[in-house]
XYZ file of C-alpha atoms in Angstrom:
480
model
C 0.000 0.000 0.000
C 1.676 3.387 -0.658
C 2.410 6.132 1.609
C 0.800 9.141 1.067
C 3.089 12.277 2.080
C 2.125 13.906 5.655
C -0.296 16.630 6.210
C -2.361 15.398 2.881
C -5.335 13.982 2.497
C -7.727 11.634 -0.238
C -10.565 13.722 -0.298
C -8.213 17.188 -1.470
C -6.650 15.777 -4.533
C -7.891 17.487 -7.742
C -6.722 16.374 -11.261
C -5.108 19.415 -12.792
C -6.814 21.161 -15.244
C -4.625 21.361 -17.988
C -4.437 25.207 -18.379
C -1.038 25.246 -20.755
C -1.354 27.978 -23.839
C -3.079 30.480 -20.829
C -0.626 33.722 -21.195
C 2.257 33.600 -18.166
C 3.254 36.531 -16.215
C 6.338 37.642 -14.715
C 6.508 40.683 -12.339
C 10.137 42.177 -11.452
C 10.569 44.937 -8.601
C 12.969 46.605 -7.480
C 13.677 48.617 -4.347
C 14.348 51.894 -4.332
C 15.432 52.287 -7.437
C 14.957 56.383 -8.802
C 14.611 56.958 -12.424
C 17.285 59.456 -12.580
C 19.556 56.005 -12.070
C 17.829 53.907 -15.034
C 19.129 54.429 -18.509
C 16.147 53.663 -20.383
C 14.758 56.953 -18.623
C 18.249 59.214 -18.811
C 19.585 58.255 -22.173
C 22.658 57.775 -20.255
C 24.442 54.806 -21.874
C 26.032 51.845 -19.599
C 24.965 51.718 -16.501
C 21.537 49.935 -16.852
C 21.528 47.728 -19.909
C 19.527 44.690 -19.706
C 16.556 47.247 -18.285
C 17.460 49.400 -21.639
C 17.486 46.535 -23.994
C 14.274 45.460 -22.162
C 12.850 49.029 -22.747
C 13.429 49.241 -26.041
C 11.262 46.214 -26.977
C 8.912 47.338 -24.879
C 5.849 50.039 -23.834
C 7.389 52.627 -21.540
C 5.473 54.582 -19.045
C 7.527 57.401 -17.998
C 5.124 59.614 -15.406
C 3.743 57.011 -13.233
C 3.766 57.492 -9.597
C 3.719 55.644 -6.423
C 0.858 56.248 -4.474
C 2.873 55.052 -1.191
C 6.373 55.903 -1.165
C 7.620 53.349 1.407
C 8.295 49.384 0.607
C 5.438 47.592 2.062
C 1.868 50.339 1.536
C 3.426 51.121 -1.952
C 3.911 46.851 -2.844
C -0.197 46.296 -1.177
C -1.243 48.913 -3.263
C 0.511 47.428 -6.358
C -1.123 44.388 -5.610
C -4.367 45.161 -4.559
C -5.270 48.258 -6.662
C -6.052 50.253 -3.768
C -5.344 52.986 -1.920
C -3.153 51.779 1.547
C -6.099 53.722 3.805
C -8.769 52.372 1.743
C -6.854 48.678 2.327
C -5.685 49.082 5.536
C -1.750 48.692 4.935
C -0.949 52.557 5.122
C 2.321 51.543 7.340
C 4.354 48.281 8.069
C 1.450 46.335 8.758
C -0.704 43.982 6.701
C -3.479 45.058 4.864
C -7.769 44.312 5.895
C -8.253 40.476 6.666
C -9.741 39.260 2.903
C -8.495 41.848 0.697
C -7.696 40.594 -2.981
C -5.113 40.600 -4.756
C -3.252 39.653 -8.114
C -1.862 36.987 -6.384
C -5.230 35.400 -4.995
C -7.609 36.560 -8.836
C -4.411 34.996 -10.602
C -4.395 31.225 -8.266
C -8.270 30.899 -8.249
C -7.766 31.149 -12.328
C -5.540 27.982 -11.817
C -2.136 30.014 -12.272
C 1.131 28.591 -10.071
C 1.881 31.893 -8.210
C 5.388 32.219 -6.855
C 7.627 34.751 -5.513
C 10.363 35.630 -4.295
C 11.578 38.205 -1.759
C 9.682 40.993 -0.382
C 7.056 37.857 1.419
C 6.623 39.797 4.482
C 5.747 43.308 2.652
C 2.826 41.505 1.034
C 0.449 40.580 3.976
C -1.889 38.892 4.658
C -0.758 35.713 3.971
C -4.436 34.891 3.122
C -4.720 37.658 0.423
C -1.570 36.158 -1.052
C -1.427 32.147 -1.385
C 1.819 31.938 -3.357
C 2.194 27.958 -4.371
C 6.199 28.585 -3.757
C 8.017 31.400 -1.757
C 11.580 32.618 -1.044
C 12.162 34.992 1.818
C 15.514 36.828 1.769
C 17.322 39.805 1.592
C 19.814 38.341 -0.177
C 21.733 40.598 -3.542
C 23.253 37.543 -5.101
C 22.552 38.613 -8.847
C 21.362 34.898 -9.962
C 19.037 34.190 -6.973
C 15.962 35.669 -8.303
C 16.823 33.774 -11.446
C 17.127 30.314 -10.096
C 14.089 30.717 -8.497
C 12.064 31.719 -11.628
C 13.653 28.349 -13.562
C 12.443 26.432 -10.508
C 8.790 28.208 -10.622
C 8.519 27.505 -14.518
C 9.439 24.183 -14.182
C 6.558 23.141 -11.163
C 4.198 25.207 -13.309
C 4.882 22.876 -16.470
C 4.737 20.015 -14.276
C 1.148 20.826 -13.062
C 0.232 22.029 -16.346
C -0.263 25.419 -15.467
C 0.590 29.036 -16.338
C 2.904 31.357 -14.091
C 3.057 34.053 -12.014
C 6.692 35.058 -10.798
C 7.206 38.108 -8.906
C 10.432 38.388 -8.068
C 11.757 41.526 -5.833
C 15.105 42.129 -6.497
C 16.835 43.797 -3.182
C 19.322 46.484 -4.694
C 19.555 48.911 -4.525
C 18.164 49.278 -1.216
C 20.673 50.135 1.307
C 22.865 49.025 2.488
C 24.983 50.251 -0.782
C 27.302 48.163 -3.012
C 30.678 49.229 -1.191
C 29.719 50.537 1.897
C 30.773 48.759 5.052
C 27.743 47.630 6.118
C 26.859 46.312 2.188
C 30.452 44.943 1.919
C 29.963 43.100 5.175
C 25.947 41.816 3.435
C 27.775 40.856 0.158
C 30.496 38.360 0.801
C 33.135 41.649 0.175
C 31.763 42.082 -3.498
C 33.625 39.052 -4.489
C 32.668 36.771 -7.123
C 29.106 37.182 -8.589
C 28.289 40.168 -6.069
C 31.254 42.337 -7.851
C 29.954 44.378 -10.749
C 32.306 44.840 -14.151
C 32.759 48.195 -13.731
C 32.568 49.975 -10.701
C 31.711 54.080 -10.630
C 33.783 56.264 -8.269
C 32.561 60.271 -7.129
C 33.373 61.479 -10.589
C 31.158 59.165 -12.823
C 27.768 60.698 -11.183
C 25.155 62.855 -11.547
C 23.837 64.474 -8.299
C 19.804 64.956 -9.232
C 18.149 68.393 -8.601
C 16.623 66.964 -5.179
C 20.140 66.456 -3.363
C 23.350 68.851 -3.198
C 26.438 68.133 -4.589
C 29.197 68.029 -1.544
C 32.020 64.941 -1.913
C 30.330 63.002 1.029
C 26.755 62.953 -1.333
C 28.782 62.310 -4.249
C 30.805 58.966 -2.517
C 26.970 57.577 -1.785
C 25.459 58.401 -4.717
C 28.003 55.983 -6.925
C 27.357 53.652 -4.160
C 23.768 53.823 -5.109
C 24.535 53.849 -8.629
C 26.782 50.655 -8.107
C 24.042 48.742 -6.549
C 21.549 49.799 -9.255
C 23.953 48.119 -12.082
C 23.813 44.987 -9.579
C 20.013 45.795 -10.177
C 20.448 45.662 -13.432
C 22.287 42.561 -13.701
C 20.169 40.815 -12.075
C 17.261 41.583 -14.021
C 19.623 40.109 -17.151
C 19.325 36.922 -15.289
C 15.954 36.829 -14.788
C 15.214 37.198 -18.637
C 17.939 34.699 -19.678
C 16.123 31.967 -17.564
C 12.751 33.120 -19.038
C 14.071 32.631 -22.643
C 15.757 29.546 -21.583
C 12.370 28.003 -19.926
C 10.884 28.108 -23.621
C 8.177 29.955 -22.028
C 9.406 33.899 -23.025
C 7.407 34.484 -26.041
C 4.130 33.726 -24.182
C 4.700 35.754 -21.283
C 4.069 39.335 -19.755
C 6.890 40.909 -18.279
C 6.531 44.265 -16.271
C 9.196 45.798 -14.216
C 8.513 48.412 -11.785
C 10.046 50.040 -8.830
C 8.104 50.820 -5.441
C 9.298 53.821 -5.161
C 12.464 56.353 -5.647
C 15.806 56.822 -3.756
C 16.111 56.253 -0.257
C 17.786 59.864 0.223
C 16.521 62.929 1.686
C 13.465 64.112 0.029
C 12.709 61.269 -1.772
C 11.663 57.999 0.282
C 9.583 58.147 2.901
C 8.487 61.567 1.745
C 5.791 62.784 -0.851
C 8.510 64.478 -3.112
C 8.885 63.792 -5.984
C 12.077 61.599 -6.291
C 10.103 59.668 -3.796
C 7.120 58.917 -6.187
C 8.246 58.747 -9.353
C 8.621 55.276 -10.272
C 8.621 54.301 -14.584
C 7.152 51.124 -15.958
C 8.225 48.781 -19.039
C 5.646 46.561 -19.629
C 6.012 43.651 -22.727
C 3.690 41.769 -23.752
C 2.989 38.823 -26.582
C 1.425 40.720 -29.804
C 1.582 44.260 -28.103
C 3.088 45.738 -31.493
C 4.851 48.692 -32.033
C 7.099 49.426 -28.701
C 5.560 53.151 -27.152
C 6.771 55.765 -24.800
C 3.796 57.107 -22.750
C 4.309 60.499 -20.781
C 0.738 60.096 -19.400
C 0.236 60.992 -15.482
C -1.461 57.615 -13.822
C -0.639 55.404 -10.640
C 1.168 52.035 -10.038
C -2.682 51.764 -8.980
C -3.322 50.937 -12.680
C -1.038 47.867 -12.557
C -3.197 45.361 -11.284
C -5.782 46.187 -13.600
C -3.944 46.502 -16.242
C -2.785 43.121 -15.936
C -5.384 41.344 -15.348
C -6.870 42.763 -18.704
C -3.807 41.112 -20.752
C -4.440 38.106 -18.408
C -8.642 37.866 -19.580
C -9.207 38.067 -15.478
C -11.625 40.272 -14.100
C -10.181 42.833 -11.402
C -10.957 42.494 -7.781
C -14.149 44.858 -7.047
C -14.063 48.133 -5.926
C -10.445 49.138 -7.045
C -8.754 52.489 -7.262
C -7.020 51.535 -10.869
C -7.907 51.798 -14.055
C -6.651 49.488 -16.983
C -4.120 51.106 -19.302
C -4.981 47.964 -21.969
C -7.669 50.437 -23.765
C -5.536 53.278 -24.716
C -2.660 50.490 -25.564
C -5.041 49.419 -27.708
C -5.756 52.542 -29.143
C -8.750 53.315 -27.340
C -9.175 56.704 -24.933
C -6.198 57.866 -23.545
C -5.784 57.222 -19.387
C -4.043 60.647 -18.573
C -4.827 61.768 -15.325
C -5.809 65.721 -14.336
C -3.893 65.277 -11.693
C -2.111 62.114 -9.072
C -1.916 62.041 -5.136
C 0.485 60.056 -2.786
C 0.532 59.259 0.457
C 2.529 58.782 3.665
C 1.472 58.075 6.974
C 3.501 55.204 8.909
C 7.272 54.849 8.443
C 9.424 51.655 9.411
C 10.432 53.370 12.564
C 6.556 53.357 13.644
C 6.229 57.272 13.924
C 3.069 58.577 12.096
C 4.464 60.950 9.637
C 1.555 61.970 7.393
C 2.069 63.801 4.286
C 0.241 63.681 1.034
C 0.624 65.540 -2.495
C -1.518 66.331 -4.519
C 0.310 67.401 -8.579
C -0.403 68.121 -12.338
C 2.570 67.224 -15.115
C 3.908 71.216 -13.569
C 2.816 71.810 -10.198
C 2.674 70.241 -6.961
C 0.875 70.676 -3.297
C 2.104 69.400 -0.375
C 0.282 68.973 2.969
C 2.229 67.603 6.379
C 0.115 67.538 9.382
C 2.667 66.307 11.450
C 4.904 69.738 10.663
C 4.208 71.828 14.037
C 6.925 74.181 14.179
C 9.647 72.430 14.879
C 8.313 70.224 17.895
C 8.492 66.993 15.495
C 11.473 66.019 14.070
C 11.349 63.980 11.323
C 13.333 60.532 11.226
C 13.978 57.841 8.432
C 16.087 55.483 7.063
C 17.004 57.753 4.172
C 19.192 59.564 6.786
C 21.403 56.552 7.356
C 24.702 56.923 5.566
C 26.976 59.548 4.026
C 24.642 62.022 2.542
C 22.391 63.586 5.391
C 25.293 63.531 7.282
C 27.013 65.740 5.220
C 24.273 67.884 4.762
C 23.776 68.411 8.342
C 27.289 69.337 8.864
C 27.261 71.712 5.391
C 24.554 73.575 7.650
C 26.524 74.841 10.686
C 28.357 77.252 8.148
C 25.976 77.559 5.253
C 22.196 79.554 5.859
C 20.899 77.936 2.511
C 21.767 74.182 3.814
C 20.651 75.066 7.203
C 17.052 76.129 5.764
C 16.974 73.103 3.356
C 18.136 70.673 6.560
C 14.825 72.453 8.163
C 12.967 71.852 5.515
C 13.213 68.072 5.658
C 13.001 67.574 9.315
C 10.049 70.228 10.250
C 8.302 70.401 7.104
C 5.975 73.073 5.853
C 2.643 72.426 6.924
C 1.502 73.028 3.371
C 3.390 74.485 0.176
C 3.716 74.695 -3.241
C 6.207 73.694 -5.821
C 6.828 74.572 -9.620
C 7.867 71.062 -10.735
C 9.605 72.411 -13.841
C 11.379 75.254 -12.777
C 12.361 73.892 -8.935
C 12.429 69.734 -9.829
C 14.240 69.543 -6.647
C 11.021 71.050 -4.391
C 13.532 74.106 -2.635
C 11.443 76.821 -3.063
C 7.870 77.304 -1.226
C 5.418 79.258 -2.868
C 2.567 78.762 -0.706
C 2.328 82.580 0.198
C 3.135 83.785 -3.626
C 0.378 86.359 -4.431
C 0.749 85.331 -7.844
C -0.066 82.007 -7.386
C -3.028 82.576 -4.591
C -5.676 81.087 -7.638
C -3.613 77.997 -8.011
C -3.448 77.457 -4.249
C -7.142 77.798 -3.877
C -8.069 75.614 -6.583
C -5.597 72.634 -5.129
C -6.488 73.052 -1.678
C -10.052 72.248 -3.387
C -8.646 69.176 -5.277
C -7.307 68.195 -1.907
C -10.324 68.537 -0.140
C -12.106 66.881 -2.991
C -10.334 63.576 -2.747
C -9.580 63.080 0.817
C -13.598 63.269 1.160
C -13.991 60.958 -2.017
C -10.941 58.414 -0.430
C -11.910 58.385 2.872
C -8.556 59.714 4.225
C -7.646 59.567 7.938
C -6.063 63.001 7.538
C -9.422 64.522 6.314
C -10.386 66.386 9.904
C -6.830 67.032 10.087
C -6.280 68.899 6.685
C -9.702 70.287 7.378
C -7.948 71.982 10.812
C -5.028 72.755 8.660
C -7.610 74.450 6.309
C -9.245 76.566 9.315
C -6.012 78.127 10.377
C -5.806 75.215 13.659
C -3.340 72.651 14.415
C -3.528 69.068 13.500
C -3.518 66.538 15.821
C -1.164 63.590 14.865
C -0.706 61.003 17.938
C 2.299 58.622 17.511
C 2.401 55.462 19.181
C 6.033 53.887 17.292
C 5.765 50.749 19.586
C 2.632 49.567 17.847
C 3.622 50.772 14.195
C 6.949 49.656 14.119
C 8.678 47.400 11.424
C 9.584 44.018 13.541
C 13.139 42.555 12.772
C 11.440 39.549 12.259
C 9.052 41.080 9.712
């Protein structure tokens, strides 16, 4: 009599339904990654090109923006197609008991969903019932590929399309060559070493961060870890093509937000948002370069369209696969963002509201000084050096002041100030503008159901918000 394995039982076994020919789907992140560091977006040659090749085969969406600019909200929105306060995972926490997902529309169409990485930034289990799942932190450039060849394979074996996501670490700090990322990756020998490594000289410091030596040493740092980025998404496409499986298959790579540097992560600026998509697809014709102003909201549905799945009900998203298909164009009046919880577990609340030009910014937590703000994107070289540039420097001292107390609202010309410096809240010749966005504001906290709504509405009335912290309940968990 044979054994049957442990755990299983008669009455669960299901002959597969044979569901080969069904289009596959493989979803690459990365963390962290800001466009100014991706080639396909720069035009700079070199430092990014399996993601260029990729791009250039591919539809390009170069104005799309996070609508959580931290790991985990921004990754539950992705794969819900909400809004994190409209699905509960607006901080390190997991998102409302029964919420759907890609993941959970995708397995009850009989797809073998996998991923790896990132596990614990996609919660609640129940909303995501991978068949197979890695857990790491790991920047070994062929894991993420080995564990796609492995996925393929079960999936053929049960006669069943894909779904890979797999959420490549870099370049999340720490950075290639720092001592803490030196210590992470084996001393950047063997496959952790890049070709060529960039030095202070070989960068270019975007319009959000200054350019002192300190900022300069980091930023190649970053830049370093984004080719190990890059390589690794090489791998990942080899061991596609080699599965036999490429030519049927979606591939869309995305980041879940920008830089982790002051004013970007963890913050509703705009190198914190910004985050460009390349999305193939089997028979999607010409490749295109879309400049249109959407959401990584519009992922989910998006795919599910190529997929023939029906969304999840009651999404914030809208498909792109109309105007792809030369239908209406999806270009939005205008985009919001949001930030309330950070991984340290204080309740930092910020949102933006922005048009292609112009963008308003509202912090209820800014109270004069009394809060300090405090993130990751301070570890390092480059705050550092900031803060010191400020003892000596007015300019840096106001821009240091900036970050950590905040305006409680302001305005920013996107085009002629793309690094956010210069307030113009109080401009009399922009008083209209201000009006009309506070009104947009207004308009979509009521519409979203925002937990800042009686706040901004304070904020509106000339009173202070109210913003209680309690970090020990919020905070991210080592073990999370």
């Amino acid at each position: 009599m044979a054994l049957m394995p442990i755990g299983a039982r008669a009455s669960s076994y299901r002959k597969p339904v044979d569901r080969r020919g069904a289009p596959n789907l493989l979803l690459i992140t990365s963390d962290d990654v800001d466009w100014s560091a991706l080639g396909f977006m720069t035009g700079r040659k070199g430092l990014t090109p399996n993601l260029d090749k990729l791009a250039a085969r591919s539809h390009v969406f170069e104005q799309v923006r996070t609508v959580a600019p931290i790991c985990m909200p921004s990754r539950q929105a992705i794969m819900s197609g909400k809004l994190p306060h409209r699905n509960g995972g607006n901080g390190f926490f997991p998102m409302f008991e029964g919420t759907p997902t890609l993941c959970s529309v995708l397995d009850a169409a009989q797809y073998y969903c996998a991923a790896s990485h990132k596990i614990g930034h996609m919660q609640p289990a129940s909303s995501f019932p991978w068949r197979s799942s890695a857990e790491g932190k790991d920047r070994h450039p062929l894991i993420h590929a080995a564990f796609l060849s492995l996925a393929i394979t079960e999936a053929q074996a049960q006669m069943k399309p894909f779904f890979v996501n797999c959420n490549i670490n870099d370049p999340h700090r720490p950075f290639y060559g720092s001592p803490v990322g030196l210590a992470m990756d084996n001393n950047n020998q063997g496959p952790f070493k890049i070709p060529r490594e960039l030095g202070a000289n070989d960068v270019e410091i975007p319009p959000n961060l200054d350019d002192l030596p300190d900022v300069r040493e980091e930023h190649a740092q970053y830049w370093n870890s984004a080719q190990r980025l890059d390589i690794a998404v090489g791998h990942i496409l080899d061991a596609l093509d080699a599965s036999g499986e490429a030519a049927n298959t979606i591939v869309l790579f995305v980041a879940d937000h920008g830089m982790p540097m002051p004013f970007a992560k963890a913050t509703c600026y705009d190198h914190g948002i910004r985050t460009p998509v390349i999305l193939n697809y089997p028979g999607m014709g010409t490749p295109r370069r879309f400049d249109n102003l959407t959401t990584n909201l519009d992922i989910l549905p998006t795919l599910c369209d190529l997929l023939g799945q029906a969304p999840p009900e009651g999404i914030d998203g809208d498909s792109w696969v109309p105007m792809l298909q030369g239908g209406p164009s999806l270009d939005r009046q205008f985009v919001t963002s949001f930030v309330d919880y950070v991984s340290n577990g204080m309740h930092y609340p910020m949102r933006t509201l922005q048009d292609r030009r112009w963008a308003f910014l509202v912090t209820p937590w800014a109270d004069g000084g009394k809060t300090k703000f405090r993130a990751e994107s301070m570890f390092g070289l480059t705050w550092p050096a900031m803060v010191e540039r400020a003892k000596n420097d007015p300019a840096m001292a106001r821009r240091t002041a900036q970050y950590t107390e905040g305006y409680p609202m302001a305005l920013y010309d996107l085009r002629n100030d793309p690094g956010q410096r210069h307030n113009l809240i109080d401009a009399p010749e922009h008083k209209d503008r201000v009006v009309r966005m506070k009104k947009l504001m207004l308009d979509e906290m009521i519409r979203t159901g925002d937990p800042q709504l009686e706040n901004y509405r304070r904020m509106l009335a000339g009173q202070a918000a109210e913003v209680a912290q309690n970090p020990e309940r919020y905070r991210l968990r080592r073990d999370d």
